[in-house]
PDB file of C-alpha atoms in Angstrom:
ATOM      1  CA  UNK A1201       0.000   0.000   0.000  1.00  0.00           C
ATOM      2  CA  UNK A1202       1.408   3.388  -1.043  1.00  0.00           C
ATOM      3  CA  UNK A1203      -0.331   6.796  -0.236  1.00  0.00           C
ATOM      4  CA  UNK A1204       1.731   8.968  -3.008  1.00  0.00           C
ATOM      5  CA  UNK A1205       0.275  12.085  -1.247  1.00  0.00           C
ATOM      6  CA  UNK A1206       1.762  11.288   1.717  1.00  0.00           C
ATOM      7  CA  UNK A1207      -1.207  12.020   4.234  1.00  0.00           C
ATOM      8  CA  UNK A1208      -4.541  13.330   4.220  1.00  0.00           C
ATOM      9  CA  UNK A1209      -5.373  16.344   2.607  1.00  0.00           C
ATOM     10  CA  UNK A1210      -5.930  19.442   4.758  1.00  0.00           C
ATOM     11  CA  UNK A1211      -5.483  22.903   3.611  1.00  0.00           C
ATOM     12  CA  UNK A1212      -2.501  23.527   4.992  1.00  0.00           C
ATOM     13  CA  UNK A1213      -0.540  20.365   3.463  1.00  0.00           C
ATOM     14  CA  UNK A1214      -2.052  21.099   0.223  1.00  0.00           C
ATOM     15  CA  UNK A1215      -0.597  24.666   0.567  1.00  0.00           C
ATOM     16  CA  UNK A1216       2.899  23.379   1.485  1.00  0.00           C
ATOM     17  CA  UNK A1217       3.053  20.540  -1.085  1.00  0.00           C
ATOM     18  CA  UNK A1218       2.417  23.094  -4.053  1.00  0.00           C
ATOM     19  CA  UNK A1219       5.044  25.546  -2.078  1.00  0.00           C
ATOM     20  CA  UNK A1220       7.321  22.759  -2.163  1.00  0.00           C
ATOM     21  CA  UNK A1221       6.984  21.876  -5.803  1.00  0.00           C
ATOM     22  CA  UNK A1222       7.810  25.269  -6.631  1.00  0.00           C
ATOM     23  CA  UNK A1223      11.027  25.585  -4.487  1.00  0.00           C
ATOM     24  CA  UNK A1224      12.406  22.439  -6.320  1.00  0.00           C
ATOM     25  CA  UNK A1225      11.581  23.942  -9.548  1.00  0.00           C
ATOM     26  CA  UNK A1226       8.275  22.029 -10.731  1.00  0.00           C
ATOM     27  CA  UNK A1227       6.239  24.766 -11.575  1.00  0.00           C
ATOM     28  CA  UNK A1228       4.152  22.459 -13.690  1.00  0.00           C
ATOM     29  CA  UNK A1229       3.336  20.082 -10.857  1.00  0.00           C
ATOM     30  CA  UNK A1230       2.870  22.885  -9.057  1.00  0.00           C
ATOM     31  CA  UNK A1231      -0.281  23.950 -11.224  1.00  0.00           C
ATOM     32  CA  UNK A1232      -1.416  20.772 -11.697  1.00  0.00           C
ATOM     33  CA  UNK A1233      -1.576  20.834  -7.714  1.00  0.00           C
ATOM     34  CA  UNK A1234      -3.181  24.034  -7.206  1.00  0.00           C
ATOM     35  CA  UNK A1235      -5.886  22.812  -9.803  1.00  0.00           C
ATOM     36  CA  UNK A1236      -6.667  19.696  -7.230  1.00  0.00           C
ATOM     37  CA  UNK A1237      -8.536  21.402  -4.771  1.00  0.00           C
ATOM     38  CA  UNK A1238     -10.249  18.703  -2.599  1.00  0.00           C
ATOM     39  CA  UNK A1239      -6.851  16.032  -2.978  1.00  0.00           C
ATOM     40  CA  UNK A1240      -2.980  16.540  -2.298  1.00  0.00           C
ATOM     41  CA  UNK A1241      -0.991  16.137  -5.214  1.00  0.00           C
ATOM     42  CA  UNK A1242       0.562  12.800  -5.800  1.00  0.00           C
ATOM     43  CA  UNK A1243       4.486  12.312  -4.208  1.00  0.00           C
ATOM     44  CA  UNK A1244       5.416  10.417  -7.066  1.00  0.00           C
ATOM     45  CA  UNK A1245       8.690   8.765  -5.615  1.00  0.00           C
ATOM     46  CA  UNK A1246       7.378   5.810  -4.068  1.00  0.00           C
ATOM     47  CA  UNK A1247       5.226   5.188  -6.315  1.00  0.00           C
ATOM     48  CA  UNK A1248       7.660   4.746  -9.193  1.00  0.00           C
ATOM     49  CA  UNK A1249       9.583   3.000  -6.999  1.00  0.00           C
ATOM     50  CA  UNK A1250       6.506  -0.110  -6.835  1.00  0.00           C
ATOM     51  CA  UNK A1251       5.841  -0.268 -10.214  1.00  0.00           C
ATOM     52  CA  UNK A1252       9.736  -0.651 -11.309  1.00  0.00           C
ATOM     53  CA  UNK A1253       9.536  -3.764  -8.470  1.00  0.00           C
ATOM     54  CA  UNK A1254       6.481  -5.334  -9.729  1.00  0.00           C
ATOM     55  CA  UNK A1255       6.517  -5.102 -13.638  1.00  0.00           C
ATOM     56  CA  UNK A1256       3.238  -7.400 -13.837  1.00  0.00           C
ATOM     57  CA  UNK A1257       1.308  -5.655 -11.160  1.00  0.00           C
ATOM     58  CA  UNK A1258      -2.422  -3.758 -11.960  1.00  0.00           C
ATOM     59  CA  UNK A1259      -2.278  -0.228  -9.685  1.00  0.00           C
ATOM     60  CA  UNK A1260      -6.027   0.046  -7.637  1.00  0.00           C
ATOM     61  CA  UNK A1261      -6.334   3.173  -6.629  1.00  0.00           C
ATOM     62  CA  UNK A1262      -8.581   4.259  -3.593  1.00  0.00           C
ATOM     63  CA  UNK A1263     -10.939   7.488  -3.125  1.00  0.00           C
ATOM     64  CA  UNK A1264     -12.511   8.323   0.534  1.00  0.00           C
ATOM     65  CA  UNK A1265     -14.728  10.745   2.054  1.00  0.00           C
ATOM     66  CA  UNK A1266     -15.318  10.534   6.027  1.00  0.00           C
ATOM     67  CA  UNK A1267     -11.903  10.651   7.395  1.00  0.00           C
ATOM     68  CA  UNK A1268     -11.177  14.392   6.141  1.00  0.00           C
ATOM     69  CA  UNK A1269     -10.670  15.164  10.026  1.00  0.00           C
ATOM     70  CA  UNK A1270      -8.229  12.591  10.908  1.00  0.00           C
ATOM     71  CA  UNK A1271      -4.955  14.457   9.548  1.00  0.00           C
ATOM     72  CA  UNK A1272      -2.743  13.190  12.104  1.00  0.00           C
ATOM     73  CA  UNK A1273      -2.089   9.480  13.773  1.00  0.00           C
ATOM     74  CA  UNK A1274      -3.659  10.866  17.207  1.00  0.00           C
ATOM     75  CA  UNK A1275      -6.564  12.369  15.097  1.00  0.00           C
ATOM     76  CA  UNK A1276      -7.340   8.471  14.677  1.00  0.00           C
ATOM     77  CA  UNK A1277      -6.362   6.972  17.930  1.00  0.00           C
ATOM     78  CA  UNK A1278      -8.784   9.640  19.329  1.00  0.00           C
ATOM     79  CA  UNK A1279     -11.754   8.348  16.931  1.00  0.00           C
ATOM     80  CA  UNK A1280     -11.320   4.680  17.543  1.00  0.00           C
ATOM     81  CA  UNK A1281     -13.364   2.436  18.067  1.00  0.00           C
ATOM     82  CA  UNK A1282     -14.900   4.794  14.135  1.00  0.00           C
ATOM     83  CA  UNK A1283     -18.510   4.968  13.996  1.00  0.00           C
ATOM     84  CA  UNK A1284     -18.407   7.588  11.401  1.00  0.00           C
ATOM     85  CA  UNK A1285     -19.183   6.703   7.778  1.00  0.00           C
ATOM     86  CA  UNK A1286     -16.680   6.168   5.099  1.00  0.00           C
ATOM     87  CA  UNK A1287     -17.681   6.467   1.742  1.00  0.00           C
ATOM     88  CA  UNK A1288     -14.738   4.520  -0.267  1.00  0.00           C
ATOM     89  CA  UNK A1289     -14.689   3.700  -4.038  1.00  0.00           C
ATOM     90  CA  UNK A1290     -11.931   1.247  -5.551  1.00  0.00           C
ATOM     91  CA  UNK A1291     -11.300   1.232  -9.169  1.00  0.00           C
ATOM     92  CA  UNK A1292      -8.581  -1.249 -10.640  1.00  0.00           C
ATOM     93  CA  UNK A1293      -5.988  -0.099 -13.710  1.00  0.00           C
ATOM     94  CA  UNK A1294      -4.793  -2.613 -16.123  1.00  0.00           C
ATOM     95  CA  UNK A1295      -0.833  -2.384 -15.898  1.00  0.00           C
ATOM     96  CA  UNK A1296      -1.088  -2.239 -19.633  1.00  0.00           C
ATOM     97  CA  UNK A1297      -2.747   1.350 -19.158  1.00  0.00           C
ATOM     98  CA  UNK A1298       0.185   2.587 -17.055  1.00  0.00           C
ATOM     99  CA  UNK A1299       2.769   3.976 -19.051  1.00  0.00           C
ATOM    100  CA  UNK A1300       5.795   2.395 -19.437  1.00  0.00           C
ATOM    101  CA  UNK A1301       8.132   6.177 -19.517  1.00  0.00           C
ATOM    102  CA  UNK A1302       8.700   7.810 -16.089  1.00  0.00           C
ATOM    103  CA  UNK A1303       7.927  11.238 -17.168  1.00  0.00           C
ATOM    104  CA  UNK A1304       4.570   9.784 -18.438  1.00  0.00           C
ATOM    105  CA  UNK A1305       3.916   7.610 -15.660  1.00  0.00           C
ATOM    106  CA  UNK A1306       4.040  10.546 -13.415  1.00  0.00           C
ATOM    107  CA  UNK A1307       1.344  12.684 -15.716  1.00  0.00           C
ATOM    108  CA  UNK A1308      -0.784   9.186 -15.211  1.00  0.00           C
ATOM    109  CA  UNK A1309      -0.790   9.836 -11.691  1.00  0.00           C
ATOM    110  CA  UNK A1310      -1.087  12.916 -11.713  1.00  0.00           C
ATOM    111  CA  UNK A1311      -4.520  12.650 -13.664  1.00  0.00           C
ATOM    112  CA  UNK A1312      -5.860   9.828 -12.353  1.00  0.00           C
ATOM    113  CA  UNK A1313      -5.433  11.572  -8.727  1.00  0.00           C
ATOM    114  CA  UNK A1314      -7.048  14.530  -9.866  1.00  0.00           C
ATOM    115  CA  UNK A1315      -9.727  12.915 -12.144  1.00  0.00           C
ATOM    116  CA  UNK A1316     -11.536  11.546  -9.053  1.00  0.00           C
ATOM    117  CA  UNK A1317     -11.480  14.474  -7.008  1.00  0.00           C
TER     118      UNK A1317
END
């Protein structure tokens, strides 16, 4: 399991994460992040990383709505045992869909992060 945003969105991460693309240079990523208003933008590292290690593998990628309060791991300790709701929906991508080129691979993400906003 890899979270390539690296933690639940909150305004202030998303703030920081587009602040940081822009220090390193990215200012593409950057506005590709500010245009994902309701998600972080993708950390792309790790998730490069996966796919290079499993060649074969599908990617299923997971959307949720009902934890936007938990940002932190005592924001969840706090809330257990949940009764809240959690809306999650699961879709599955062929690895034959996932580019093969890193540069591409990370526009892939990229998208399908911010397509399901």
């Amino acid at each position: 399991v890899i979270f390539p945003e690296g933690g639940n969105f909150t305004p202030q991460r998303r703030a920081r994460a587009i602040e940081r693309l822009r220090k390193l240079g990215l200012d593409r990523m950057a506005a590709r992040a500010e245009a994902m208003t309701n998600v972080l933008a993708p950390r792309p590292g790790g998730f490069l990383i996966a796919l290079d290690a499993a060649p074969d593998a599908d990617v299923v990628l997971v959307a949720h709505t009902g934890l936007d309060h938990l940002a932190t791991v005592g924001d969840l300790w706090r809330e257990l045992p949940m009764d809240k709701r959690i809306i999650m929906r699961w879709w599955q991508v062929p690895r034959a869909d996932i580019p093969a080129d890193r540069d591409a691979r990370i526009d892939w993400l990229f998208g399908s992060v911010g397509v399901r906003q």
